């Protein structure tokens, strides 16, 4: 008991906690507020008592109990560096129907909040969002609150971060239950967190503070990605940075044929100014999703075609998914072998069904079942014995593409854990160059693909906020979609997830939209195409595309490779928000239409129809203008900066001793 009192005294030097009202304050070294809020929002206001001895933890945590309703444990925990302090908080509900909820202040002088992932409203700054409490799992932003990648990490510009434990059944709300609040809640439900990790819900997280946002973020996210990386893996990373991904245009099965692939590659070669790179074939290489064998009618001599493509310098990648259509011959085989996710409480006898894209009824391979791994590996091995495939793109869908009443051989904490199992079990045996969804960093050389984007100006405007948000939460290697967008949304409001529909590929986008999209894509880690510049049959488009290709090869790629190496060393993003260059400059905190490549270049593309001027902010330092090569001093705005349609604004960081 004496040790607990001693810990309590030292602990509350930085944290002020009113036990009755549960008002919370985290202070900096000068006694100023870093983080404020209210813990235990679902509890009545009443005085707690110290926990009984048999309820105390061995680690010396401070413990309070609120009259058999809930128990709170608080402790100071190990931090990654001496200038970072971390504290753990764990709520345990003690009765049914009580959901532990802690709310923290946002907006005003409480700093800017980032992280989590990309929201339905594409809110780069979380404090600008407004949504009710919803499960923190991957989703489809047409229907759900979060996008195709999430991480339980939230960062504040005052130098504070919150990391939520992976086993917490986490719900998040912003500006909903209360204005100017972000609330974290532990709640079990009938889908995302149906598998209880404890009798009653728990909420467990860590709060860390550091000298500034950048130092804190770097300290918490620092992670080497070199472990297990082979020379071949490194070669794939470099090839994705240097060479485009050519996504074969095929929105229907009949559009994807051996002839279509060959003719598309002929058009690529005819361009003459872009490198060859990776041919990406979508799921229609199979007759039915889940066949895991080539459609013999449409690909009778694909082995010969692929050999030709290899000799020309292309790499060929197939898209695979864990879904097996009920119309596939493999479905019956998988059911007989009990290889599929099954209906809850069915004793593994009834497969649980879902739908995905062109497949209206499909089972899902249970990768937690040891028997399913060699089964799928054998199917893919047969493909490689026929056709020399270089790599695979894994299309997982999101958490909500898992069947509603799912049950796996090994109980999942939540549906997103399925992705982790798949990657852990296959990344050593399959060459994976991209994934469609993630909750943990895929092992390089796999890049995380951005969610599908509507072919529109509003779609274009979502790309930078998504890139920045995903970089902040720890995904350094990101692959945007094709130049011009993934699909065209119908005018009516869709009532289901995008992945429940078969969208047509976008027709050739408006020329101005395509050019501005290409200008942005030129500076991103992976350049990806469906529509080719030559389809416009316009000399001005060709001239712009050629100039951008030259900028990418001579200026952008060397910088991408340099910061890809940094990403491998430290896990820091290649594409960064401006505050990572200067986290003391408040102007950098809210900018979501510019980005930096590492700390060496700033890019400020035009993202609005018909615009040829824009505002540009340059952080501290001296920068060389990429358009006219003039030197510009940082820590200031450039107002009404002129950007003609055939140009893109970018600025290269000059050495610190550059004379202005």
Short mmCIF file of C-alpha atoms in Angstrom, two decimals, residues 73-551:
data_model
loop_
_atom_site.label_atom_id
_atom_site.label_comp_id
_atom_site.label_asym_id
_atom_site.label_seq_id
_atom_site.Cartn_x
_atom_site.Cartn_y
_atom_site.Cartn_z
CA UNK A 73 -6.11 1.17 -13.42
CA UNK A 74 -3.50 3.88 -14.11
CA UNK A 75 0.25 3.54 -14.31
CA UNK A 76 3.39 5.06 -15.75
CA UNK A 77 4.91 2.69 -18.31
CA UNK A 78 8.14 2.31 -20.23
CA UNK A 79 8.63 4.83 -23.02
CA UNK A 80 10.79 4.61 -26.17
CA UNK A 81 13.12 7.44 -25.11
CA UNK A 82 13.91 9.56 -22.01
CA UNK A 83 12.16 12.68 -23.34
CA UNK A 84 8.88 10.79 -23.90
CA UNK A 85 6.59 9.90 -20.98
CA UNK A 86 3.87 7.27 -21.29
CA UNK A 87 0.94 6.38 -19.04
CA UNK A 88 -1.43 3.43 -19.24
CA UNK A 89 -5.17 3.51 -18.55
CA UNK A 90 -7.39 0.45 -18.29
CA UNK A 91 -11.10 0.41 -17.55
CA UNK A 92 -12.83 -2.83 -16.60
CA UNK A 93 -16.62 -2.78 -16.63
CA UNK A 94 -18.08 -4.80 -13.75
CA UNK A 95 -21.67 -5.11 -14.95
CA UNK A 96 -23.47 -5.81 -18.19
CA UNK A 97 -24.51 -2.87 -20.37
CA UNK A 98 -21.82 -0.47 -19.11
CA UNK A 99 -19.43 0.66 -21.84
CA UNK A 100 -16.29 2.40 -20.55
CA UNK A 101 -15.97 5.74 -22.36
CA UNK A 102 -13.22 8.37 -22.14
CA UNK A 103 -13.55 11.69 -23.96
CA UNK A 104 -10.81 14.21 -24.75
CA UNK A 105 -11.11 17.82 -25.83
CA UNK A 106 -10.55 18.82 -29.46
CA UNK A 107 -10.65 22.16 -31.23
CA UNK A 108 -9.86 25.65 -30.00
CA UNK A 109 -6.56 25.78 -28.15
CA UNK A 110 -6.50 21.98 -27.66
CA UNK A 111 -4.40 21.39 -30.77
CA UNK A 112 -5.02 19.44 -33.97
CA UNK A 113 -5.78 15.71 -33.86
CA UNK A 114 -4.61 13.33 -36.60
CA UNK A 115 -4.56 9.58 -37.07
CA UNK A 116 -6.84 6.59 -36.92
CA UNK A 117 -7.20 6.42 -40.69
CA UNK A 118 -9.27 8.23 -43.28
CA UNK A 119 -12.85 9.05 -42.26
CA UNK A 120 -16.07 8.98 -44.23
CA UNK A 121 -15.82 12.73 -44.63
CA UNK A 122 -12.15 12.50 -45.69
CA UNK A 123 -11.17 14.48 -42.59
CA UNK A 124 -7.40 14.79 -42.38
CA UNK A 125 -7.88 16.73 -39.10
CA UNK A 126 -10.10 14.62 -36.85
CA UNK A 127 -11.43 17.64 -34.98
CA UNK A 128 -13.17 18.75 -38.19
CA UNK A 129 -15.16 15.50 -38.36
CA UNK A 130 -18.50 14.76 -36.76
CA UNK A 131 -19.71 11.19 -36.39
CA UNK A 132 -21.46 9.00 -33.85
CA UNK A 133 -19.76 6.19 -32.01
CA UNK A 134 -18.87 3.46 -34.52
CA UNK A 135 -16.68 0.35 -34.53
CA UNK A 136 -13.05 1.03 -35.27
CA UNK A 137 -12.52 -1.46 -38.11
CA UNK A 138 -11.81 -1.10 -41.81
CA UNK A 139 -14.77 -0.28 -43.99
CA UNK A 140 -16.16 1.27 -47.11
CA UNK A 141 -16.59 5.02 -46.65
CA UNK A 142 -19.79 4.99 -48.70
CA UNK A 143 -21.38 3.18 -45.76
CA UNK A 144 -18.94 3.13 -42.86
CA UNK A 145 -17.00 5.63 -40.82
CA UNK A 146 -13.46 4.41 -41.62
CA UNK A 147 -11.66 3.50 -44.82
CA UNK A 148 -9.60 0.53 -45.98
CA UNK A 149 -6.77 0.95 -43.43
CA UNK A 150 -6.89 1.83 -39.74
CA UNK A 151 -4.42 2.01 -36.88
CA UNK A 152 -5.28 2.60 -33.21
CA UNK A 153 -3.06 5.64 -33.04
CA UNK A 154 -4.14 9.25 -32.55
CA UNK A 155 -1.71 12.18 -32.50
CA UNK A 156 -2.11 15.75 -31.28
CA UNK A 157 -0.11 18.79 -32.40
CA UNK A 158 0.67 19.64 -28.76
CA UNK A 159 2.93 16.59 -28.59
CA UNK A 160 0.48 14.01 -27.21
CA UNK A 161 -0.47 10.62 -28.65
CA UNK A 162 -3.00 7.93 -27.72
CA UNK A 163 -2.42 4.29 -28.63
CA UNK A 164 -5.30 1.88 -27.97
CA UNK A 165 -4.66 -1.77 -27.14
CA UNK A 166 -5.43 -4.19 -29.99
CA UNK A 167 -7.70 -6.35 -27.83
CA UNK A 168 -9.99 -3.48 -26.83
CA UNK A 169 -13.40 -3.62 -28.58
CA UNK A 170 -12.91 -0.04 -29.71
CA UNK A 171 -15.64 2.37 -30.75
CA UNK A 172 -14.73 5.98 -31.66
CA UNK A 173 -16.85 9.12 -31.96
CA UNK A 174 -15.95 12.73 -32.75
CA UNK A 175 -18.08 15.80 -31.97
CA UNK A 176 -21.14 13.61 -31.51
CA UNK A 177 -21.87 12.56 -27.93
CA UNK A 178 -20.46 15.94 -26.93
CA UNK A 179 -19.21 18.92 -28.94
CA UNK A 180 -15.44 19.34 -29.29
CA UNK A 181 -14.74 15.84 -28.00
CA UNK A 182 -13.12 12.71 -29.35
CA UNK A 183 -14.42 9.73 -27.38
CA UNK A 184 -12.98 6.23 -27.05
CA UNK A 185 -15.30 3.47 -25.90
CA UNK A 186 -15.02 -0.23 -25.10
CA UNK A 187 -18.11 -1.97 -26.50
CA UNK A 188 -18.91 -5.48 -27.65
CA UNK A 189 -21.47 -5.86 -30.42
CA UNK A 190 -22.94 -8.46 -32.75
CA UNK A 191 -20.33 -8.20 -35.51
CA UNK A 192 -17.06 -6.30 -35.20
CA UNK A 193 -16.45 -7.20 -31.56
CA UNK A 194 -18.76 -10.17 -31.08
CA UNK A 195 -15.90 -12.30 -29.74
CA UNK A 196 -15.53 -11.09 -26.18
CA UNK A 197 -12.02 -10.90 -24.78
CA UNK A 198 -13.39 -10.51 -21.23
CA UNK A 199 -16.72 -11.00 -19.49
CA UNK A 200 -17.54 -7.29 -19.69
CA UNK A 201 -16.06 -4.64 -22.02
CA UNK A 202 -12.65 -3.18 -21.31
CA UNK A 203 -10.99 -0.01 -22.57
CA UNK A 204 -7.21 -0.03 -22.49
CA UNK A 205 -4.87 2.57 -23.98
CA UNK A 206 -1.62 4.46 -23.46
CA UNK A 207 -1.12 8.22 -23.50
CA UNK A 208 2.36 9.50 -24.34
CA UNK A 209 3.74 13.03 -24.36
CA UNK A 210 6.95 14.39 -25.83
CA UNK A 211 8.83 17.65 -26.37
CA UNK A 212 6.93 18.29 -29.66
CA UNK A 213 4.70 16.42 -32.08
CA UNK A 214 7.45 15.42 -34.53
CA UNK A 215 9.82 14.07 -31.84
CA UNK A 216 7.00 12.16 -30.18
CA UNK A 217 5.70 10.72 -33.43
CA UNK A 218 9.15 9.63 -34.59
CA UNK A 219 9.84 8.02 -31.23
CA UNK A 220 6.57 6.07 -31.13
CA UNK A 221 6.45 5.00 -34.78
CA UNK A 222 10.13 4.19 -35.26
CA UNK A 223 10.40 0.64 -36.55
CA UNK A 224 12.89 -1.01 -38.87
CA UNK A 225 11.31 -2.88 -41.78
CA UNK A 226 14.50 -4.59 -42.99
CA UNK A 227 13.95 -7.83 -41.06
CA UNK A 228 13.58 -10.73 -43.50
CA UNK A 229 13.88 -8.53 -46.58
CA UNK A 230 15.53 -10.34 -49.47
CA UNK A 231 17.45 -8.89 -52.41
CA UNK A 232 14.48 -9.78 -54.61
CA UNK A 233 12.12 -7.90 -52.28
CA UNK A 234 14.32 -4.82 -52.44
CA UNK A 235 14.35 -5.09 -56.22
CA UNK A 236 10.53 -5.10 -56.28
CA UNK A 237 10.39 -1.97 -54.09
CA UNK A 238 12.78 -0.14 -56.42
CA UNK A 239 10.89 -1.29 -59.50
CA UNK A 240 7.58 0.02 -58.10
CA UNK A 241 9.19 3.41 -57.45
CA UNK A 242 10.86 3.56 -60.86
CA UNK A 243 8.31 1.88 -63.14
CA UNK A 244 4.55 2.35 -63.51
CA UNK A 245 1.85 -0.15 -62.61
CA UNK A 246 -0.31 -0.76 -65.69
CA UNK A 247 -3.75 -1.90 -64.59
CA UNK A 248 -5.44 -3.73 -67.47
CA UNK A 249 -8.80 -2.00 -68.11
CA UNK A 250 -11.49 -4.64 -67.62
CA UNK A 251 -14.69 -3.99 -65.67
CA UNK A 252 -16.32 -7.15 -67.00
CA UNK A 253 -15.00 -10.65 -67.48
CA UNK A 254 -15.42 -10.55 -71.26
CA UNK A 255 -13.22 -7.43 -71.42
CA UNK A 256 -10.22 -9.31 -70.04
CA UNK A 257 -8.67 -11.55 -72.66
CA UNK A 258 -5.21 -12.55 -73.73
CA UNK A 259 -5.56 -10.30 -76.77
CA UNK A 260 -6.65 -7.34 -74.60
CA UNK A 261 -3.55 -7.73 -72.41
CA UNK A 262 -1.25 -8.00 -75.42
CA UNK A 263 -2.79 -5.00 -77.21
CA UNK A 264 -2.66 -2.86 -74.05
CA UNK A 265 1.05 -3.58 -73.62
CA UNK A 266 1.62 -2.70 -77.29
CA UNK A 267 0.05 0.70 -76.60
CA UNK A 268 2.33 1.15 -73.58
CA UNK A 269 5.42 0.40 -75.65
CA UNK A 270 4.21 2.76 -78.36
CA UNK A 271 4.22 5.66 -75.87
CA UNK A 272 8.01 5.55 -75.91
CA UNK A 273 8.60 7.85 -72.91
CA UNK A 274 7.38 5.80 -69.90
CA UNK A 275 9.15 2.78 -68.47
CA UNK A 276 7.42 -0.58 -68.84
CA UNK A 277 6.91 -1.90 -65.30
CA UNK A 278 4.17 -4.05 -63.79
CA UNK A 279 1.10 -5.41 -65.61
CA UNK A 280 -1.71 -5.79 -63.03
CA UNK A 281 -4.51 -8.19 -63.97
CA UNK A 282 -7.71 -8.05 -61.91
CA UNK A 283 -9.70 -11.03 -60.61
CA UNK A 284 -11.28 -11.79 -64.00
CA UNK A 285 -8.32 -13.97 -65.01
CA UNK A 286 -10.44 -16.72 -63.43
CA UNK A 287 -13.73 -17.92 -64.87
CA UNK A 288 -15.24 -17.60 -61.41
CA UNK A 289 -13.71 -15.90 -58.37
CA UNK A 290 -12.10 -18.58 -56.23
CA UNK A 291 -11.25 -20.96 -59.09
CA UNK A 292 -7.55 -20.12 -58.66
CA UNK A 293 -6.89 -21.31 -62.20
CA UNK A 294 -6.78 -19.47 -65.50
CA UNK A 295 -9.88 -19.43 -67.67
CA UNK A 296 -8.74 -21.77 -70.44
CA UNK A 297 -11.11 -20.27 -73.03
CA UNK A 298 -9.83 -16.69 -72.72
CA UNK A 299 -6.20 -17.52 -71.86
CA UNK A 300 -5.35 -20.54 -73.96
CA UNK A 301 -1.74 -19.48 -74.59
CA UNK A 302 -1.12 -17.02 -71.76
CA UNK A 303 2.18 -18.72 -70.97
CA UNK A 304 3.50 -17.70 -74.38
CA UNK A 305 2.13 -14.16 -74.04
CA UNK A 306 3.69 -13.74 -70.60
CA UNK A 307 7.03 -14.98 -71.92
CA UNK A 308 6.85 -12.31 -74.62
CA UNK A 309 6.01 -9.64 -72.02
CA UNK A 310 8.93 -10.74 -69.85
CA UNK A 311 11.33 -10.53 -72.78
CA UNK A 312 10.11 -7.00 -73.43
CA UNK A 313 10.74 -5.99 -69.81
CA UNK A 314 7.30 -6.22 -68.18
CA UNK A 315 6.47 -7.93 -64.89
CA UNK A 316 3.08 -9.66 -64.59
CA UNK A 317 0.92 -9.69 -61.44
CA UNK A 318 -2.41 -11.35 -60.71
CA UNK A 319 -5.06 -10.21 -58.24
CA UNK A 320 -6.15 -12.89 -55.79
CA UNK A 321 -8.82 -12.81 -53.08
CA UNK A 322 -9.80 -15.02 -50.15
CA UNK A 323 -13.35 -15.22 -51.54
CA UNK A 324 -14.61 -18.39 -53.26
CA UNK A 325 -17.80 -18.06 -55.29
CA UNK A 326 -20.51 -20.63 -54.62
CA UNK A 327 -20.43 -21.21 -58.39
CA UNK A 328 -16.78 -22.26 -58.33
CA UNK A 329 -15.90 -25.94 -58.30
CA UNK A 330 -13.52 -25.11 -55.46
CA UNK A 331 -16.45 -24.12 -53.23
CA UNK A 332 -17.69 -27.66 -52.82
CA UNK A 333 -14.13 -28.88 -52.25
CA UNK A 334 -13.51 -26.20 -49.61
CA UNK A 335 -16.80 -26.98 -47.84
CA UNK A 336 -15.96 -30.69 -47.75
CA UNK A 337 -12.54 -29.89 -46.28
CA UNK A 338 -14.02 -27.40 -43.79
CA UNK A 339 -11.66 -24.76 -45.16
CA UNK A 340 -14.13 -21.85 -45.10
CA UNK A 341 -15.23 -19.42 -42.43
CA UNK A 342 -18.40 -20.94 -41.05
CA UNK A 343 -21.67 -19.75 -39.55
CA UNK A 344 -21.46 -19.07 -35.86
CA UNK A 345 -22.73 -21.98 -33.73
CA UNK A 346 -22.98 -24.28 -36.76
CA UNK A 347 -20.13 -26.59 -35.66
CA UNK A 348 -18.22 -25.79 -38.87
CA UNK A 349 -20.84 -27.54 -41.00
CA UNK A 350 -22.40 -24.48 -42.67
CA UNK A 351 -20.19 -22.01 -44.56
CA UNK A 352 -20.87 -18.34 -43.88
CA UNK A 353 -21.55 -16.46 -47.11
CA UNK A 354 -20.86 -12.92 -48.24
CA UNK A 355 -20.75 -10.96 -51.49
CA UNK A 356 -17.92 -9.11 -53.16
CA UNK A 357 -17.81 -7.18 -56.43
CA UNK A 358 -18.99 -9.49 -59.26
CA UNK A 359 -19.66 -12.37 -56.87
CA UNK A 360 -23.08 -12.20 -55.25
CA UNK A 361 -22.56 -15.29 -53.10
CA UNK A 362 -19.17 -16.46 -51.84
CA UNK A 363 -17.49 -18.22 -48.98
CA UNK A 364 -14.30 -16.93 -47.40
CA UNK A 365 -11.19 -19.05 -46.97
CA UNK A 366 -10.46 -19.51 -43.27
CA UNK A 367 -6.75 -18.71 -43.08
CA UNK A 368 -6.73 -19.44 -39.32
CA UNK A 369 -7.34 -23.08 -40.26
CA UNK A 370 -3.98 -24.79 -40.79
CA UNK A 371 -5.42 -26.98 -43.55
CA UNK A 372 -6.41 -24.00 -45.71
CA UNK A 373 -2.86 -22.69 -46.11
CA UNK A 374 -1.36 -25.66 -48.02
CA UNK A 375 -4.63 -25.97 -49.98
CA UNK A 376 -4.38 -22.44 -51.39
CA UNK A 377 -0.60 -22.68 -51.77
CA UNK A 378 -1.05 -25.77 -53.94
CA UNK A 379 -3.63 -24.01 -56.13
CA UNK A 380 -1.31 -21.07 -56.72
CA UNK A 381 1.64 -23.37 -57.31
CA UNK A 382 -0.25 -24.97 -60.21
CA UNK A 383 -0.69 -21.53 -61.78
CA UNK A 384 3.02 -20.77 -61.49
CA UNK A 385 3.84 -24.12 -63.09
CA UNK A 386 1.80 -23.03 -66.14
CA UNK A 387 2.53 -19.29 -66.30
CA UNK A 388 5.49 -17.43 -64.83
CA UNK A 389 3.70 -14.94 -62.57
CA UNK A 390 6.00 -12.39 -60.89
CA UNK A 391 3.80 -11.37 -57.97
CA UNK A 392 0.30 -11.13 -56.55
CA UNK A 393 -1.96 -8.30 -55.43
CA UNK A 394 -4.10 -9.34 -52.43
CA UNK A 395 -7.63 -7.98 -52.49
CA UNK A 396 -8.99 -8.54 -48.98
CA UNK A 397 -12.06 -6.34 -49.06
CA UNK A 398 -12.67 -4.74 -45.66
CA UNK A 399 -13.90 -5.96 -42.29
CA UNK A 400 -17.49 -5.63 -43.53
CA UNK A 401 -16.86 -8.05 -46.40
CA UNK A 402 -16.40 -10.81 -43.83
CA UNK A 403 -19.72 -12.68 -43.37
CA UNK A 404 -22.00 -11.15 -40.76
CA UNK A 405 -22.16 -14.24 -38.53
CA UNK A 406 -18.58 -15.34 -39.04
CA UNK A 407 -16.66 -17.87 -37.00
CA UNK A 408 -13.12 -19.06 -37.68
CA UNK A 409 -11.17 -22.09 -36.51
CA UNK A 410 -9.17 -19.69 -34.35
CA UNK A 411 -11.34 -17.02 -32.74
CA UNK A 412 -10.56 -13.56 -34.09
CA UNK A 413 -10.39 -10.45 -31.90
CA UNK A 414 -12.18 -8.63 -34.74
CA UNK A 415 -12.70 -9.24 -38.50
CA UNK A 416 -9.61 -7.20 -39.44
CA UNK A 417 -7.37 -9.73 -37.72
CA UNK A 418 -8.14 -11.99 -40.70
CA UNK A 419 -5.81 -9.85 -42.85
CA UNK A 420 -2.97 -10.21 -40.35
CA UNK A 421 -3.31 -14.00 -40.38
CA UNK A 422 -3.28 -14.08 -44.17
CA UNK A 423 -0.17 -11.92 -44.46
CA UNK A 424 1.73 -13.73 -41.71
CA UNK A 425 1.08 -17.11 -43.27
CA UNK A 426 1.67 -16.25 -46.92
CA UNK A 427 4.14 -13.39 -47.11
CA UNK A 428 7.07 -15.80 -46.85
CA UNK A 429 5.81 -18.06 -49.65
CA UNK A 430 4.05 -15.63 -52.01
CA UNK A 431 5.56 -12.64 -53.75
CA UNK A 432 3.08 -9.95 -52.68
CA UNK A 433 3.50 -6.48 -54.17
CA UNK A 434 0.25 -4.89 -52.98
CA UNK A 435 -2.67 -5.25 -50.57
CA UNK A 436 -6.09 -3.60 -50.70
CA UNK A 437 -6.59 -3.20 -46.95
CA UNK A 438 -4.52 -3.41 -43.75
CA UNK A 439 -4.42 -2.81 -40.00
CA UNK A 440 -0.72 -3.55 -39.64
CA UNK A 441 2.18 -2.64 -41.92
CA UNK A 442 2.46 -5.33 -44.61
CA UNK A 443 5.92 -6.76 -44.96
CA UNK A 444 7.80 -5.00 -47.78
CA UNK A 445 7.75 -5.10 -50.74
CA UNK A 446 3.95 -5.05 -50.36
CA UNK A 447 2.48 -1.56 -50.80
CA UNK A 448 -0.88 -0.61 -49.30
CA UNK A 449 -3.29 0.50 -52.01
CA UNK A 450 -5.42 3.58 -51.44
CA UNK A 451 -9.20 3.02 -51.49
CA UNK A 452 -10.92 3.23 -54.89
CA UNK A 453 -11.52 6.83 -55.99
CA UNK A 454 -14.33 8.33 -58.04
CA UNK A 455 -13.22 9.80 -61.37
CA UNK A 456 -14.02 13.42 -60.50
CA UNK A 457 -12.43 16.56 -59.12
CA UNK A 458 -13.78 15.68 -55.67
CA UNK A 459 -12.17 12.25 -56.04
CA UNK A 460 -8.84 13.84 -56.94
CA UNK A 461 -9.06 16.03 -53.83
CA UNK A 462 -9.24 12.98 -51.53
CA UNK A 463 -5.85 11.59 -52.53
CA UNK A 464 -3.45 13.83 -50.56
CA UNK A 465 -5.44 13.72 -47.27
CA UNK A 466 -5.56 9.92 -47.55
CA UNK A 467 -1.83 9.65 -48.31
CA UNK A 468 -1.00 11.92 -45.36
CA UNK A 469 -3.35 10.15 -42.93
CA UNK A 470 -2.07 6.68 -43.82
CA UNK A 471 1.53 7.85 -43.58
CA UNK A 472 0.92 9.28 -40.10
CA UNK A 473 -0.54 6.02 -38.78
CA UNK A 474 2.48 4.06 -39.94
CA UNK A 475 2.04 2.93 -43.56
CA UNK A 476 5.13 4.25 -45.39
CA UNK A 477 4.66 2.39 -48.70
CA UNK A 478 1.45 3.53 -50.38
CA UNK A 479 0.07 2.85 -53.86
CA UNK A 480 -2.53 5.30 -55.19
CA UNK A 481 -5.12 4.19 -57.74
CA UNK A 482 -4.89 4.81 -61.50
CA UNK A 483 -4.55 8.29 -62.98
CA UNK A 484 -8.08 9.54 -63.65
CA UNK A 485 -9.79 7.44 -60.98
CA UNK A 486 -11.06 3.91 -60.42
CA UNK A 487 -14.72 4.28 -61.37
CA UNK A 488 -17.54 6.75 -62.00
CA UNK A 489 -20.24 6.91 -59.35
CA UNK A 490 -23.86 7.02 -60.53
CA UNK A 491 -25.79 10.17 -59.75
CA UNK A 492 -28.16 8.45 -57.32
CA UNK A 493 -27.09 7.74 -53.74
CA UNK A 494 -25.83 4.17 -53.34
CA UNK A 495 -27.30 2.34 -50.37
CA UNK A 496 -24.64 -0.34 -50.00
CA UNK A 497 -20.87 -0.67 -49.92
CA UNK A 498 -19.03 0.17 -53.13
CA UNK A 499 -17.68 -3.38 -53.14
CA UNK A 500 -21.25 -4.70 -53.60
CA UNK A 501 -21.47 -3.09 -57.03
CA UNK A 502 -19.92 -3.71 -60.42
CA UNK A 503 -18.78 -0.30 -61.59
CA UNK A 504 -17.81 0.48 -65.12
CA UNK A 505 -14.28 1.77 -65.57
CA UNK A 506 -14.39 5.52 -66.04
CA UNK A 507 -14.61 6.71 -69.61
CA UNK A 508 -11.74 8.86 -70.72
CA UNK A 509 -11.77 11.64 -68.09
CA UNK A 510 -11.98 15.32 -68.93
CA UNK A 511 -8.58 16.39 -70.26
CA UNK A 512 -7.98 19.01 -67.55
CA UNK A 513 -8.86 16.50 -64.82
CA UNK A 514 -6.55 13.84 -66.30
CA UNK A 515 -3.62 16.27 -66.64
CA UNK A 516 -3.95 17.57 -63.07
CA UNK A 517 -4.29 13.98 -61.81
CA UNK A 518 -1.17 12.94 -63.70
CA UNK A 519 0.72 15.93 -62.28
CA UNK A 520 -0.11 14.81 -58.73
CA UNK A 521 0.56 11.11 -59.43
CA UNK A 522 4.01 11.92 -60.85
CA UNK A 523 5.22 12.79 -57.34
CA UNK A 524 3.63 9.84 -55.48
CA UNK A 525 5.50 6.59 -54.70
CA UNK A 526 3.77 4.51 -57.39
CA UNK A 527 2.56 5.79 -60.76
CA UNK A 528 -0.45 3.73 -61.83
CA UNK A 529 -2.39 3.82 -65.11
CA UNK A 530 -5.53 2.45 -66.67
CA UNK A 531 -6.15 5.16 -69.27
CA UNK A 532 -3.02 6.03 -71.26
CA UNK A 533 -2.11 9.62 -72.21
CA UNK A 534 -2.13 8.57 -75.88
CA UNK A 535 -5.88 7.91 -75.73
CA UNK A 536 -6.47 11.67 -75.93
CA UNK A 537 -4.79 11.91 -79.33
CA UNK A 538 -3.80 15.40 -78.23
CA UNK A 539 -0.30 16.77 -78.71
CA UNK A 540 -0.58 19.02 -75.66
CA UNK A 541 -1.40 16.03 -73.40
CA UNK A 542 1.50 14.09 -74.91
CA UNK A 543 3.90 16.99 -74.32
CA UNK A 544 2.78 17.35 -70.69
CA UNK A 545 3.06 13.59 -70.09
CA UNK A 546 6.58 13.52 -71.58
CA UNK A 547 7.74 16.43 -69.43
CA UNK A 548 6.27 14.81 -66.31
CA UNK A 549 7.93 11.49 -67.17
CA UNK A 550 11.26 13.29 -67.36
CA UNK A 551 10.68 15.09 -64.03
#
